[in-house]
Structures are given as structure tokens and as C-alpha cells.
């Protein structure tokens, strides 16, 4: 059996890759991909810990809800990014800066 | 599978027994479904059917909440301790319903939104859904419910901001909001997964939660809690996480801004109080898990300073109100830090007043923008003699936002101050002194930027005359009623003691 720590290492690595993508990418879609990686890191954690839970359910149920909500959030974000492309002809967040102090 | 069979009837019974207590939420779900269908078939003029249906649904749900208060105000844990229904939750629910109703009226009488090609039916459809999320935020006592309810409100809010994409700025605001929000909620989910792993339970009201958390090394607990706070902090927009709010508030349509700066923020505080409760409750017995008092005191002080001083330099009205709402967040955090029953009561009172003032301020900003196309403070020059009723209301609301008597804003701030002072006298904490001093100083600072508006409106003359588009609509009556309430509650605060 794979020890618990290995799962946690994988999920921590996924989370860090996701954060790196969010902070460094110059493309809104790639940022969304990074967010998705972070979410999946958390979901992996939840399922792993669920194995050691006293009821063996709450973590897995949580993971299911998280997957559904992530899908909903991504659907909304993609529609919004499409809209941004219509007006700006680019989806580079650093070039979209009409609003600022 | 068979080993679960003996428990099934018990589980079912527990679930069924909870249903009568979430009647207001069930009504909201039904309203949501009915409004979708109604808007498809009965488009009509200005989506009237959707408007009236969602308003009716929300009022029925408020009616059931009233019934809950009458039935008794004891604390109830429902659905396997995922939801907690108590007096504080019901008070917050009333505030949310009030804000959402005002938001619906604001949409109905906002001509920019009404003239939009897509119509506003879908916005009305979102109202019951978002209100459901807000209600759940006020009641959640498990990590699962916290995550689901925050996401429900977030997704609804992204849609609201992005819905009327009539220009560069609005689409930009919606993208910034959606990306920043999704990133924050992903970070929060990772923190929640760690909390679950450390404790083996997702119920924060479960005694095991705190006990197990205390057995974990302190840096690990601190990491998990800070990651979780990122998601809640995004909703509150306290300082390290406030970057999105001025941009989004400026870019979004004014009614949406009014809603976003009020309801999700208040719900964020409701969830924060719920999340912190077990930590404060057990602190005397077990070792301290995480030093919330110092953390939030520092965050509150920085938030008050950044919000109020940044507001000084703003010229755009909506941006200024955005920074002022960040300042208000910092102020309200003071009540959270003081962590007493009195603190929570003062928080509820503060936000009941804040909801009235903030909605009225944005309604006025939106109305004046439509009538004179004034979006900057400089554009308000000489408006005092042209838009008489609007400017008088605006001055009263701004005085209340500053926190001067005889308005309700003064009492709201006073209660929070006294909660913090009570905490100081009982604990002698140096942080409380720092908080009290910062709160008082930033209130003085806020006077400067709030009073810039009446200064321009009454004492300066405009170079070119205004062509006022005379809008005879009920919005001004709503604003007048809200202004009257601000003064009335300032003189008779007992009228809204929950």
C-alpha cells in the first residue's frame, strides 16, 4: 500500500505548480489551468485523508462537491474570458488594465 | 453495504427532521426554478414576471424566517451538524433578504441595465440563488458547507458582474473578479483539505476538531488556517486580499457594485464568526491552537489604514466608496477580535446599518450618474442647487458612513467601540488599545474624503451648466426612505434590536 505521505507530497507538488502557473502565466486560460491544478491537489488530499476517516465518507463526499463546483466555476470563467477576448482581442491579463489607481 | 443497513432509518429520520427548519431555503430553491421557467415564457416588458416572482419568493422566505424566530430561538444543529440555526443566523438572514430586495428594486429602476439587449430577467433569476448561498453562509458549521456556500455566492457574483458586458471596463472587472476569486477559493479548499486531514472531521462544532488540531505541530496548523482564511478574506476583502475590490467595484454596473460591497461581505463576517467560535470556546481548556486575536488585530489595523487613506486619493465616486467599504471591513473586524456575545451583537447591528447606508450611497451614486453623467467627485460641483433631494440624502448618508451623530452610523460605530473597549478592560490586551486608537483616527480621516462630495456640491460652482435628465422614478423614494431610516435608527436604535 502506498503510504499517506506520498499522496501528500504529490498533492503539495500539484498545488505549488498550480500557484506558479497562476502567478506567472500571461494567458487567462493558463491561469484557469493553474487554478484547476490547485483544486485537484486539494481534492486528492481530501480523498486520501478520507481513507483514514472514521466514517470513510465525508472526505469523498467533499471531493465530489468540490469537483462539481470547480466545473461550474470554470464554465463561468471561460464564458467571461471569451467576452474579454471580444473586447480586447487578447487574454493577457497584464495588457488588460483600463481599471487602476 | 449490509453493515450500514441498521443505520439507514436513523440517518433518514435525522435528515427528514431537519427539513422543517430550512423552509426559507426550500422556498428560495423553488423560487429559483420558477423564475427560470417564467422568464423563458413570460418575457414581457422589462421582465416584470421574473421581477415579481423573485420578490414574492424572497418575501415568503423571509416570512418563514420570522416564523422560526417566533418558534423559539434555541440553537439547533441540523443535517448531521452541517447547519446551525440560531438567533444570529436568522438576524443575518434578515439583513441578506433586505439587501437582495433593495438590489432587485435597484435593478428594476436602473435605466442602463434595463436598456441592455439581453434584458434583466437572468439577473432576477440569480437573486434567489445567491440569497440561498448567503443564507447557507450564515448557517454553516462544517467545512463542507462553508466551501459550498462561499462558492455558490461567488459563482453568482461572477455572473452578475460579467452579465452586462457593455464595454471594456466591465468585462475587465468580471475577468479580474472571476480569476482572483477562483484562485482564492482553490487556496481555501487546499487549506480545508489539510484541516480535514489533521482532524479527521469536517464539523467545526465537533469537539474532536479542536482537540485534534491541538495535537498537530503549530506551523502546520497555522498554514492550514491561513490558507482557509484566504477564501474567507476574499469575501471580506481585508488587506492582503483587497486588490480586486476597487477595480471590480468601479467596473461593475452600479447596482451590482452596491450588492457586492454589502451582502457577500456581511456573509463573510457571518462565516468568520462561525469559524472562529470553536477556537474561542475551547481556548481556556486546551492549548491555544492559533493566535487569532493578534492576527486579526494586525489585519484590522492595516485594513483600516489602507482603506481610509487610499480613499483620500480617489476621484471616482465608486472607487472611493469601494475603499471606504474596505475601511469598514477593518472596523468591523474589531468586533470580531473582541470575540464576545456583545461583540457579535454589535457586529449584527453594525451590518444592519451598514447595509442601509451602503445601498443608499450606491443608489445615489448610480442615480446621479444617470442624471448628470457625473462619475468623478469633481463633476459634482454645484449639484447641490440642481439635484436638491438627492444631495440632501447624500449628505445624510455620508455623515452616517463617517459615523457622526445623530445618524445610525454613529451608534453602529459606538457599539463596536464599546465591544472592543469591554474586551480591553477584561483582558488588558495592548492590541485592543491599538485597534481603538486606529479606529478613532481613521474615522477622522474618513471625514475628509466623505465630505469632499458635499463640499463640491454646495460650495463650488460648476463651469458649465448641467442638462439634467429628469428621471421621475420611485428610486428617489426608496433612497429617501433609507435616509429616513438612517436618522430614525440613530435616534431610536431599539427599533432594530434583534
Coordinates of C-alpha atoms in Angstrom, one line a residue:
Chain A
X1 CA 0.0 0.0 0.0
X2 CA 1.2 3.5 -0.8
X3 CA 1.9 5.4 2.4
X4 CA -0.1 8.5 3.2
X5 CA 2.9 10.8 2.9
X6 CA 3.4 10.1 -0.8
X7 CA -0.1 11.3 -1.6
X8 CA 0.5 14.4 0.3
X9 CA 3.8 15.1 -1.5
X10 CA 2.1 14.7 -4.9
X11 CA -0.7 17.0 -3.9
X12 CA 1.7 19.6 -2.4
X13 CA 3.7 19.5 -5.7
X14 CA 0.5 19.9 -7.7
X15 CA -0.6 22.8 -5.5
X16 CA 2.8 24.6 -6.0
X17 CA 2.7 24.0 -9.7
X18 CA -0.8 25.5 -9.8
X19 CA 0.2 28.6 -7.7
X20 CA 3.2 29.1 -10.0
X21 CA 1.0 28.9 -13.1
X22 CA -1.4 31.4 -11.6
X23 CA 1.3 33.9 -10.7
X24 CA 3.5 33.6 -13.8
X25 CA 1.3 32.8 -16.8
X26 CA 0.4 35.6 -19.2
X27 CA -2.7 33.9 -20.5
X28 CA -6.0 33.8 -18.7
X29 CA -6.7 30.2 -19.9
X30 CA -3.4 29.0 -18.5
X31 CA -4.3 30.8 -15.2
X32 CA -7.5 28.8 -15.1
X33 CA -5.5 25.6 -15.7
X34 CA -3.3 26.6 -12.7
X35 CA -6.4 27.1 -10.6
X36 CA -7.7 23.7 -11.7
X37 CA -4.4 22.1 -10.6
X38 CA -4.7 23.7 -7.2
X39 CA -8.2 22.4 -6.9
X40 CA -7.2 18.9 -7.9
X41 CA -4.4 19.0 -5.3
X42 CA -7.0 19.7 -2.7
X43 CA -9.3 17.0 -4.0
X44 CA -6.5 14.5 -4.0
X45 CA -5.8 15.4 -0.3
X46 CA -9.5 15.0 0.6
X47 CA -9.8 11.5 -1.0
X48 CA -6.5 10.4 0.6
X49 CA -7.5 11.5 4.1
X50 CA -10.9 10.0 3.6
X51 CA -9.3 6.6 3.7
X52 CA -8.3 7.2 7.3
X53 CA -11.6 8.9 8.3
X54 CA -13.7 7.2 10.9
X55 CA -16.8 7.1 8.7
X56 CA -14.8 6.9 5.4
X57 CA -17.3 9.2 3.7
X58 CA -17.0 12.8 4.5
X59 CA -13.8 13.4 2.5
X60 CA -15.1 11.6 -0.6
X61 CA -18.4 13.4 -0.5
X62 CA -16.5 16.7 -0.1
X63 CA -14.4 15.7 -3.1
X64 CA -17.5 15.1 -5.2
X65 CA -18.9 18.5 -4.3
X66 CA -15.6 20.2 -5.0
X67 CA -15.4 18.7 -8.4
X68 CA -18.9 19.9 -9.3
X69 CA -18.3 23.4 -8.0
X70 CA -14.9 23.6 -9.8
X71 CA -16.6 22.6 -13.1
X72 CA -19.3 25.3 -12.6
X73 CA -16.7 28.0 -11.7
X74 CA -14.6 27.1 -14.8
X75 CA -17.6 27.2 -17.1
X76 CA -18.4 30.8 -15.8
X77 CA -14.8 31.9 -16.0
X78 CA -14.4 30.6 -19.6
X79 CA -17.5 32.5 -20.7
X80 CA -16.1 35.6 -19.1
X81 CA -12.7 35.2 -20.7
X82 CA -14.4 34.7 -24.1
X83 CA -16.2 38.0 -23.5
X84 CA -12.9 39.7 -22.6
X85 CA -11.4 38.5 -25.9
X86 CA -14.3 40.0 -27.8
X87 CA -13.5 43.5 -26.5
X88 CA -9.7 43.4 -26.1
X89 CA -8.6 40.9 -28.7
X90 CA -6.2 39.5 -26.2
X91 CA -6.5 37.5 -23.0
X92 CA -3.2 38.5 -21.5
X93 CA -4.2 39.9 -18.0
X94 CA -1.2 42.3 -17.9
X95 CA -2.4 44.0 -21.1
X96 CA -6.0 44.4 -19.8
X97 CA -5.6 47.3 -17.4
X98 CA -8.1 50.0 -18.0
X99 CA -9.1 49.9 -14.3
X100 CA -6.4 51.1 -12.0
X101 CA -5.5 53.8 -9.5
Chain B
X1 CA -23.2 -2.4 2.2
X2 CA -25.2 -4.6 4.6
X3 CA -23.4 -3.3 7.7
X4 CA -24.8 0.2 7.0
X5 CA -28.4 -1.1 6.9
X6 CA -29.2 -0.7 10.6
X7 CA -28.2 3.0 10.5
X8 CA -30.2 3.9 7.4
X9 CA -33.5 4.5 9.2
X10 CA -31.8 6.7 11.8
X11 CA -30.0 8.7 9.0
X12 CA -33.2 9.2 7.1
X13 CA -35.1 10.2 10.2
X14 CA -32.4 12.8 11.1
X15 CA -32.4 14.2 7.6
X16 CA -36.2 14.4 7.5
X17 CA -36.5 16.0 10.9
X18 CA -34.2 18.8 9.6
X19 CA -36.4 19.8 6.7
X20 CA -38.9 21.9 8.6
X21 CA -36.1 24.2 9.8
X22 CA -34.8 25.0 6.3
X23 CA -38.2 26.0 4.9
X24 CA -36.9 29.5 4.0
X25 CA -34.2 27.9 1.9
X26 CA -36.5 25.5 0.2
X27 CA -38.8 28.3 -0.8
X28 CA -35.7 30.1 -2.3
X29 CA -34.9 27.0 -4.4
X30 CA -38.4 26.7 -5.6
X31 CA -38.4 30.4 -6.5
X32 CA -35.2 30.0 -8.4
X33 CA -36.7 27.2 -10.5
X34 CA -40.0 29.0 -11.1
X35 CA -38.2 32.2 -12.1
X36 CA -36.1 30.4 -14.7
X37 CA -39.2 28.9 -16.4
X38 CA -41.2 32.1 -16.0
X39 CA -38.5 34.2 -17.6
X40 CA -38.4 31.8 -20.6
X41 CA -42.0 32.0 -21.4
X42 CA -43.2 35.4 -20.0
X43 CA -40.5 37.8 -21.1
X44 CA -42.9 40.7 -21.3
X45 CA -41.8 44.3 -20.7
X46 CA -38.7 44.7 -18.5
X47 CA -39.0 41.0 -17.4
X48 CA -41.7 42.0 -15.0
X49 CA -42.8 38.4 -14.3
X50 CA -39.3 37.4 -13.2
X51 CA -39.1 40.5 -11.0
X52 CA -42.4 40.0 -9.2
X53 CA -41.9 36.2 -8.8
X54 CA -38.4 36.5 -7.3
X55 CA -39.6 39.3 -5.0
X56 CA -42.6 37.3 -3.9
X57 CA -40.4 34.2 -3.3
X58 CA -37.9 36.2 -1.2
X59 CA -40.7 37.7 0.9
X60 CA -42.3 34.3 1.5
X61 CA -38.9 33.0 2.6
X62 CA -38.5 36.0 5.0
X63 CA -41.9 35.2 6.4
X64 CA -40.8 31.7 7.2
X65 CA -37.7 33.1 8.8
X66 CA -40.0 35.2 11.0
X67 CA -41.8 32.0 12.0
X68 CA -38.5 30.5 13.0
X69 CA -37.9 33.4 15.4
X70 CA -41.3 33.1 16.9
X71 CA -41.0 29.3 17.3
X72 CA -38.1 29.8 19.7
X73 CA -34.5 31.0 19.5
X74 CA -32.6 28.0 20.7
X75 CA -29.6 26.7 18.9
X76 CA -30.3 23.8 16.5
X77 CA -27.8 21.6 14.7
X78 CA -29.3 20.2 11.5
X79 CA -28.3 17.6 8.9
X80 CA -25.5 15.9 10.8
X81 CA -24.2 19.1 12.2
X82 CA -23.6 20.7 8.8
X83 CA -26.0 23.6 9.5
X84 CA -26.7 25.5 12.6
X85 CA -29.8 27.6 13.0
X86 CA -29.7 30.1 15.8
X87 CA -30.7 33.7 16.6
X88 CA -27.6 35.2 15.0
X89 CA -28.1 33.2 11.7
X90 CA -31.7 34.4 11.5
X91 CA -30.6 38.0 12.1
X92 CA -28.1 37.8 9.3
X93 CA -30.7 36.2 7.0
X94 CA -32.9 39.2 7.5
X95 CA -30.1 41.5 6.5
X96 CA -29.4 39.5 3.4
X97 CA -33.0 39.4 2.3
X98 CA -33.3 43.1 2.9
X99 CA -30.2 43.8 0.7
X100 CA -31.4 41.5 -2.0
X101 CA -34.8 43.1 -2.1
X102 CA -33.2 46.5 -2.4
X103 CA -30.9 45.2 -5.1
X104 CA -33.9 43.9 -7.1
X105 CA -35.6 47.3 -6.9
X106 CA -32.3 49.0 -7.9
X107 CA -32.1 46.8 -11.0
X108 CA -35.7 47.5 -11.9
X109 CA -35.2 51.2 -11.8
X110 CA -31.7 51.4 -13.3
X111 CA -32.1 52.5 -16.9
X112 CA -28.7 51.4 -18.0
X113 CA -29.3 47.9 -17.0
X114 CA -32.9 47.9 -18.3
X115 CA -31.8 49.1 -21.8
X116 CA -29.4 46.2 -22.1
X117 CA -30.0 43.9 -25.1
X118 CA -30.1 40.7 -23.1
X119 CA -32.7 42.0 -20.7
X120 CA -32.5 41.7 -16.9
X121 CA -34.5 38.5 -16.5
X122 CA -31.4 36.4 -15.8
X123 CA -30.3 38.9 -13.1
X124 CA -33.6 38.4 -11.3
X125 CA -33.1 34.7 -11.6
X126 CA -29.8 34.9 -9.8
X127 CA -31.3 36.7 -6.8
X128 CA -32.9 33.8 -5.0
X129 CA -29.9 31.5 -5.9
X130 CA -27.4 34.0 -4.4
X131 CA -29.7 34.6 -1.4
X132 CA -29.7 30.9 -0.8
X133 CA -25.9 30.8 -0.8
X134 CA -25.8 33.8 1.6
X135 CA -28.3 32.1 4.0
X136 CA -26.2 29.0 4.0
X137 CA -23.1 31.0 4.7
X138 CA -24.7 32.4 7.8
X139 CA -25.7 28.9 9.0
X140 CA -22.8 26.7 8.0
X141 CA -20.9 24.9 10.7
X142 CA -19.0 22.4 8.7
X143 CA -16.1 22.9 6.3
X144 CA -18.1 21.4 3.5
X145 CA -21.0 23.8 3.9
X146 CA -18.5 26.7 4.2
X147 CA -17.0 25.8 0.9
X148 CA -20.2 25.1 -0.9
X149 CA -21.9 28.3 0.3
X150 CA -19.0 30.5 -0.5
X151 CA -18.7 29.1 -4.0
X152 CA -22.5 29.5 -4.5
X153 CA -22.3 33.2 -3.7
X154 CA -19.0 33.6 -5.7
X155 CA -20.3 32.0 -8.9
X156 CA -23.5 34.0 -8.7
X157 CA -21.4 37.2 -8.2
X158 CA -19.1 36.4 -11.2
X159 CA -22.2 36.1 -13.3
X160 CA -23.7 39.3 -12.0
X161 CA -20.5 41.3 -12.8
X162 CA -20.0 39.7 -16.2
X163 CA -23.6 39.6 -17.2
X164 CA -23.9 43.2 -18.6
X165 CA -20.7 43.2 -20.5
X166 CA -21.3 46.6 -22.2
X167 CA -17.7 47.7 -22.7
X168 CA -14.1 47.2 -21.9
X169 CA -14.1 48.1 -18.3
X170 CA -17.0 45.8 -17.3
X171 CA -15.5 42.7 -19.0
X172 CA -12.2 43.5 -17.4
X173 CA -13.7 43.8 -14.0
X174 CA -15.5 40.5 -14.4
X175 CA -12.4 38.7 -15.5
X176 CA -10.3 40.0 -12.6
X177 CA -13.1 39.1 -10.2
X178 CA -13.5 35.6 -11.6
X179 CA -9.8 34.7 -11.8
X180 CA -8.9 36.2 -8.4
X181 CA -12.0 34.6 -6.8
X182 CA -11.4 31.2 -8.2
X183 CA -7.7 31.3 -7.2
X184 CA -8.7 32.3 -3.6
X185 CA -11.3 29.5 -3.3
X186 CA -8.8 27.0 -4.7
X187 CA -6.3 28.0 -2.0
X188 CA -9.1 27.8 0.6
X189 CA -10.1 24.3 -0.5
X190 CA -6.4 23.2 0.0
X191 CA -6.4 24.7 3.5
X192 CA -9.7 22.9 4.2
X193 CA -8.4 19.6 3.0
X194 CA -5.4 20.0 5.3
X195 CA -7.7 20.8 8.2
X196 CA -9.8 17.7 7.4
X197 CA -6.6 15.6 7.3
X198 CA -5.4 17.0 10.6
X199 CA -8.6 16.5 12.5
X200 CA -10.4 13.7 10.7
X201 CA -13.7 15.5 10.8
X202 CA -15.3 18.3 8.7
X203 CA -17.6 19.5 11.5
X204 CA -16.0 22.5 13.2
X205 CA -18.6 22.2 16.0
X206 CA -17.3 18.7 16.8
X207 CA -15.1 18.8 19.9
X208 CA -12.6 16.5 18.2
X209 CA -11.9 19.2 15.7
X210 CA -10.1 21.5 18.2
X211 CA -8.6 18.7 20.2
X212 CA -7.0 17.0 17.2
X213 CA -5.9 20.4 15.8
X214 CA -4.1 21.0 19.1
X215 CA -2.1 17.8 18.6
X216 CA -0.6 18.9 15.3
X217 CA 2.6 20.9 15.2
X218 CA 1.9 24.6 15.3
X219 CA 3.3 25.7 11.9
X220 CA 1.2 23.1 10.2
X221 CA -2.0 24.2 11.9
X222 CA -1.1 27.8 11.2
X223 CA -0.6 27.1 7.5
X224 CA -3.9 25.3 7.1
X225 CA -5.8 28.0 8.9
X226 CA -4.2 30.8 6.9
X227 CA -4.9 29.0 3.7
X228 CA -8.5 28.7 4.7
X229 CA -8.7 32.3 5.7
X230 CA -7.6 33.3 2.2
X231 CA -11.0 32.2 0.9
X232 CA -13.0 34.0 3.6
X233 CA -10.7 37.0 3.3
X234 CA -11.5 37.3 -0.4
X235 CA -15.2 37.7 0.5
X236 CA -14.3 40.2 3.2
X237 CA -11.7 41.9 1.2
X238 CA -9.4 42.7 4.1
X239 CA -6.0 43.9 3.3
X240 CA -3.7 41.4 1.7
X241 CA -6.7 40.3 -0.4
X242 CA -8.3 43.6 -1.2
X243 CA -6.7 44.2 -4.6
X244 CA -9.7 43.1 -6.6
X245 CA -12.3 45.1 -4.9
X246 CA -11.6 48.7 -6.2
X247 CA -11.3 47.5 -9.8
X248 CA -14.3 45.3 -9.6
X249 CA -16.5 47.9 -7.8
X250 CA -15.5 50.6 -10.4
X251 CA -16.0 48.4 -13.4
X252 CA -19.2 46.5 -12.4
X253 CA -22.7 48.1 -13.1
X254 CA -23.6 50.3 -10.1
X255 CA -26.5 48.1 -8.8
X256 CA -24.2 45.1 -8.8
X257 CA -21.4 47.0 -7.0
X258 CA -23.9 48.1 -4.4
X259 CA -24.8 44.4 -3.8
X260 CA -21.3 43.1 -3.9
X261 CA -20.0 45.6 -1.4
X262 CA -22.8 44.7 1.0
X263 CA -24.2 41.2 1.1
X264 CA -21.2 38.9 0.4
X265 CA -19.1 41.0 2.8
X266 CA -21.6 40.7 5.6
X267 CA -21.9 36.9 4.8
X268 CA -18.2 36.7 5.0
X269 CA -18.3 38.1 8.5
X270 CA -21.1 35.7 9.5
X271 CA -18.9 32.7 8.3
X272 CA -15.9 34.1 10.1
X273 CA -17.8 34.3 13.4
X274 CA -19.0 30.7 12.9
X275 CA -15.5 29.5 12.0
X276 CA -13.8 31.2 15.0
X277 CA -16.4 30.2 17.5
X278 CA -15.0 26.7 18.4
X279 CA -11.5 28.2 18.7
X280 CA -12.5 30.8 21.2
X281 CA -14.8 28.4 23.0
X282 CA -12.1 25.9 23.8
X283 CA -9.2 28.2 24.3
X284 CA -9.4 28.2 28.1
X285 CA -9.2 24.4 28.4
X286 CA -6.7 23.3 25.7
X287 CA -3.6 25.0 24.5
X288 CA -4.0 27.8 22.1
X289 CA -4.3 26.5 18.5
X290 CA -3.8 29.7 16.6
X291 CA -3.4 33.2 17.8
X292 CA -6.4 34.7 16.1
X293 CA -6.5 37.8 18.3
X294 CA -3.1 39.1 17.3
X295 CA -3.5 38.1 13.6
X296 CA -6.9 39.8 13.2
X297 CA -5.9 42.8 15.2
X298 CA -2.9 43.4 12.9
X299 CA -5.1 42.7 9.8
X300 CA -7.8 45.0 11.1
X301 CA -5.4 47.9 11.8
X302 CA -3.7 47.6 8.4
X303 CA -7.1 47.3 6.6
X304 CA -8.5 50.4 8.3
X305 CA -5.4 52.4 7.5
X306 CA -5.1 51.2 3.9
X307 CA -8.8 51.5 3.1
X308 CA -9.3 55.0 4.5
X309 CA -6.0 56.6 3.3
X310 CA -6.4 55.1 -0.2
X311 CA -9.9 56.5 -0.3
X312 CA -8.5 60.0 0.2
X313 CA -6.7 59.9 -3.2
X314 CA -9.7 58.6 -5.2
X315 CA -11.6 60.8 -7.5
X316 CA -14.0 58.3 -8.9
X317 CA -17.1 58.0 -6.6
X318 CA -17.5 54.3 -6.9
X319 CA -13.8 53.7 -6.3
X320 CA -13.9 55.9 -3.3
X321 CA -16.9 54.1 -1.9
X322 CA -15.0 50.8 -2.6
X323 CA -12.0 51.9 -0.5
X324 CA -14.4 53.2 2.2
X325 CA -16.0 49.8 2.3
X326 CA -12.5 48.2 2.8
X327 CA -12.1 50.7 5.7
X328 CA -15.5 49.5 7.1
X329 CA -14.3 45.9 6.9
X330 CA -11.3 46.7 9.1
X331 CA -13.6 48.5 11.6
X332 CA -16.0 45.5 11.8
X333 CA -13.0 43.1 12.3
X334 CA -12.6 45.0 15.6
X335 CA -15.9 43.4 16.8
X336 CA -14.7 40.0 15.6
X337 CA -11.4 40.4 17.6
X338 CA -13.3 41.2 20.7
X339 CA -15.0 37.8 20.5
X340 CA -17.8 38.1 23.0
X341 CA -21.5 37.8 22.7
X342 CA -21.7 41.5 22.8
X343 CA -19.2 41.7 20.0
X344 CA -21.4 39.5 17.8
X345 CA -24.4 41.6 18.6
X346 CA -22.6 44.8 17.8
X347 CA -21.5 43.2 14.5
X348 CA -25.1 42.4 13.6
X349 CA -26.2 45.9 14.4
X350 CA -23.2 47.4 12.6
X351 CA -24.0 45.5 9.5
X352 CA -27.8 46.2 9.6
X353 CA -26.9 49.9 9.5
X354 CA -24.0 49.4 7.0
X355 CA -26.4 47.6 4.6
X356 CA -28.8 50.5 4.7
X357 CA -26.1 53.2 4.3
X358 CA -24.1 51.4 1.6
X359 CA -27.1 50.5 -0.6
X360 CA -28.3 54.1 -0.3
X361 CA -24.9 55.5 -1.1
X362 CA -24.5 53.4 -4.3
X363 CA -28.2 54.1 -5.3
X364 CA -27.5 57.8 -5.1
X365 CA -24.2 57.5 -7.0
X366 CA -26.0 55.5 -9.7
X367 CA -28.9 57.9 -9.9
X368 CA -26.7 61.0 -10.1
X369 CA -24.5 59.3 -12.7
X370 CA -27.5 58.6 -14.8
X371 CA -28.9 62.1 -14.5
X372 CA -25.8 64.1 -15.0
X373 CA -23.2 61.6 -16.2
X374 CA -21.1 62.6 -13.2
X375 CA -18.7 59.8 -12.1
X376 CA -15.9 61.8 -10.6
X377 CA -16.0 63.9 -7.4
X378 CA -15.1 67.0 -9.4
X379 CA -18.2 66.5 -11.6
X380 CA -20.4 67.1 -8.5
X381 CA -19.6 70.8 -8.5
X382 CA -22.7 72.9 -8.0
X383 CA -25.0 69.9 -8.0
X384 CA -26.4 70.9 -4.6
X385 CA -28.6 73.6 -6.2
X386 CA -29.7 71.4 -9.0
X387 CA -30.5 67.9 -7.6
X388 CA -31.8 69.1 -4.2
X389 CA -33.4 66.0 -2.8
X390 CA -30.6 63.7 -4.0
X391 CA -27.8 65.8 -2.5
X392 CA -29.6 66.2 0.9
X393 CA -29.9 62.5 1.2
X394 CA -26.3 62.0 0.1
X395 CA -25.1 64.3 2.8
X396 CA -27.0 62.5 5.5
X397 CA -25.8 59.1 4.2
X398 CA -22.2 60.3 4.1
X399 CA -22.4 61.7 7.6
X400 CA -23.8 58.3 8.7
X401 CA -20.9 56.5 6.9
X402 CA -18.4 58.6 8.7
X403 CA -20.1 57.8 12.0
X404 CA -21.3 61.2 13.3
X405 CA -24.4 61.7 15.5
X406 CA -27.4 61.8 15.2
X407 CA -27.3 59.2 12.5
X408 CA -27.3 55.4 12.9
X409 CA -23.8 55.1 11.7
X410 CA -22.6 56.8 14.9
X411 CA -24.4 54.2 17.1
X412 CA -23.1 51.3 14.9
X413 CA -19.5 52.5 15.4
X414 CA -20.2 53.2 19.1
X415 CA -21.4 49.7 19.8
X416 CA -18.3 48.2 18.1
X417 CA -16.1 50.5 20.0
X418 CA -17.7 49.6 23.3
X419 CA -17.4 45.9 22.5
X420 CA -13.7 46.4 21.8
X421 CA -13.3 48.5 25.0
X422 CA -15.1 45.8 27.1
X423 CA -12.6 43.3 25.7
X424 CA -9.7 45.7 26.7
X425 CA -10.9 46.1 30.2
X426 CA -11.3 42.3 30.7
X427 CA -8.0 41.3 29.1
X428 CA -5.8 44.4 29.1
X429 CA -4.5 43.5 25.7
X430 CA -2.3 46.1 24.0
X431 CA -3.7 45.1 20.6
X432 CA -7.2 46.3 21.7
X433 CA -5.7 49.7 22.5
X434 CA -4.1 49.9 19.2
X435 CA -7.3 48.9 17.5
X436 CA -9.3 51.5 19.4
X437 CA -6.9 54.3 18.5
X438 CA -6.7 53.3 14.8
X439 CA -10.5 53.1 14.7
X440 CA -10.8 56.6 16.1
X441 CA -8.1 58.1 13.9
X442 CA -9.3 56.6 10.7
X443 CA -12.8 57.8 11.4
X444 CA -11.4 61.3 11.4
X445 CA -9.6 60.6 8.2
X446 CA -12.7 59.3 6.6
X447 CA -14.4 62.6 7.2
X448 CA -12.1 64.3 4.7
X449 CA -13.0 62.1 1.7
X450 CA -16.7 61.7 2.5
X451 CA -17.1 65.5 2.9
X452 CA -15.4 66.1 -0.4
X453 CA -18.8 65.4 -2.1
X454 CA -20.9 68.0 -0.2
X455 CA -18.0 70.4 -0.5
X456 CA -18.1 70.2 -4.3
X457 CA -21.9 70.0 -4.4
X458 CA -22.6 73.1 -2.3
X459 CA -19.6 75.3 -2.1
X460 CA -18.1 75.2 -5.6
X461 CA -19.6 76.4 -8.8
X462 CA -19.7 74.5 -11.9
X463 CA -18.1 76.0 -15.1
X464 CA -20.8 74.7 -17.5
X465 CA -24.5 74.3 -16.7
X466 CA -26.0 70.9 -16.3
X467 CA -28.6 69.4 -18.6
X468 CA -30.4 67.3 -16.1
X469 CA -32.3 64.3 -17.5
X470 CA -35.3 64.4 -15.2
X471 CA -36.0 61.0 -14.1
X472 CA -39.3 60.6 -12.3
X473 CA -39.0 57.1 -10.8
X474 CA -39.6 55.5 -7.5
X475 CA -35.8 55.1 -6.8
X476 CA -35.7 58.5 -5.1
X477 CA -38.5 57.5 -2.8
X478 CA -36.6 54.4 -1.8
X479 CA -33.5 56.4 -1.2
X480 CA -35.5 58.9 0.9
X481 CA -36.9 56.1 3.0
X482 CA -33.5 54.6 3.5
X483 CA -32.1 58.0 4.6
X484 CA -35.1 58.5 6.9
X485 CA -34.3 55.0 8.4
X486 CA -30.7 56.0 9.0
X487 CA -31.8 59.0 11.1
X488 CA -34.7 57.1 12.7
X489 CA -32.5 54.3 13.9
X490 CA -29.9 56.8 15.0
X491 CA -32.4 58.2 17.4
X492 CA -34.3 55.1 18.3
X493 CA -31.8 52.2 18.0
X494 CA -34.2 49.9 19.9
X495 CA -36.3 49.6 16.7
X496 CA -33.9 47.1 15.2
X497 CA -32.6 45.3 18.2
X498 CA -33.0 41.7 17.2

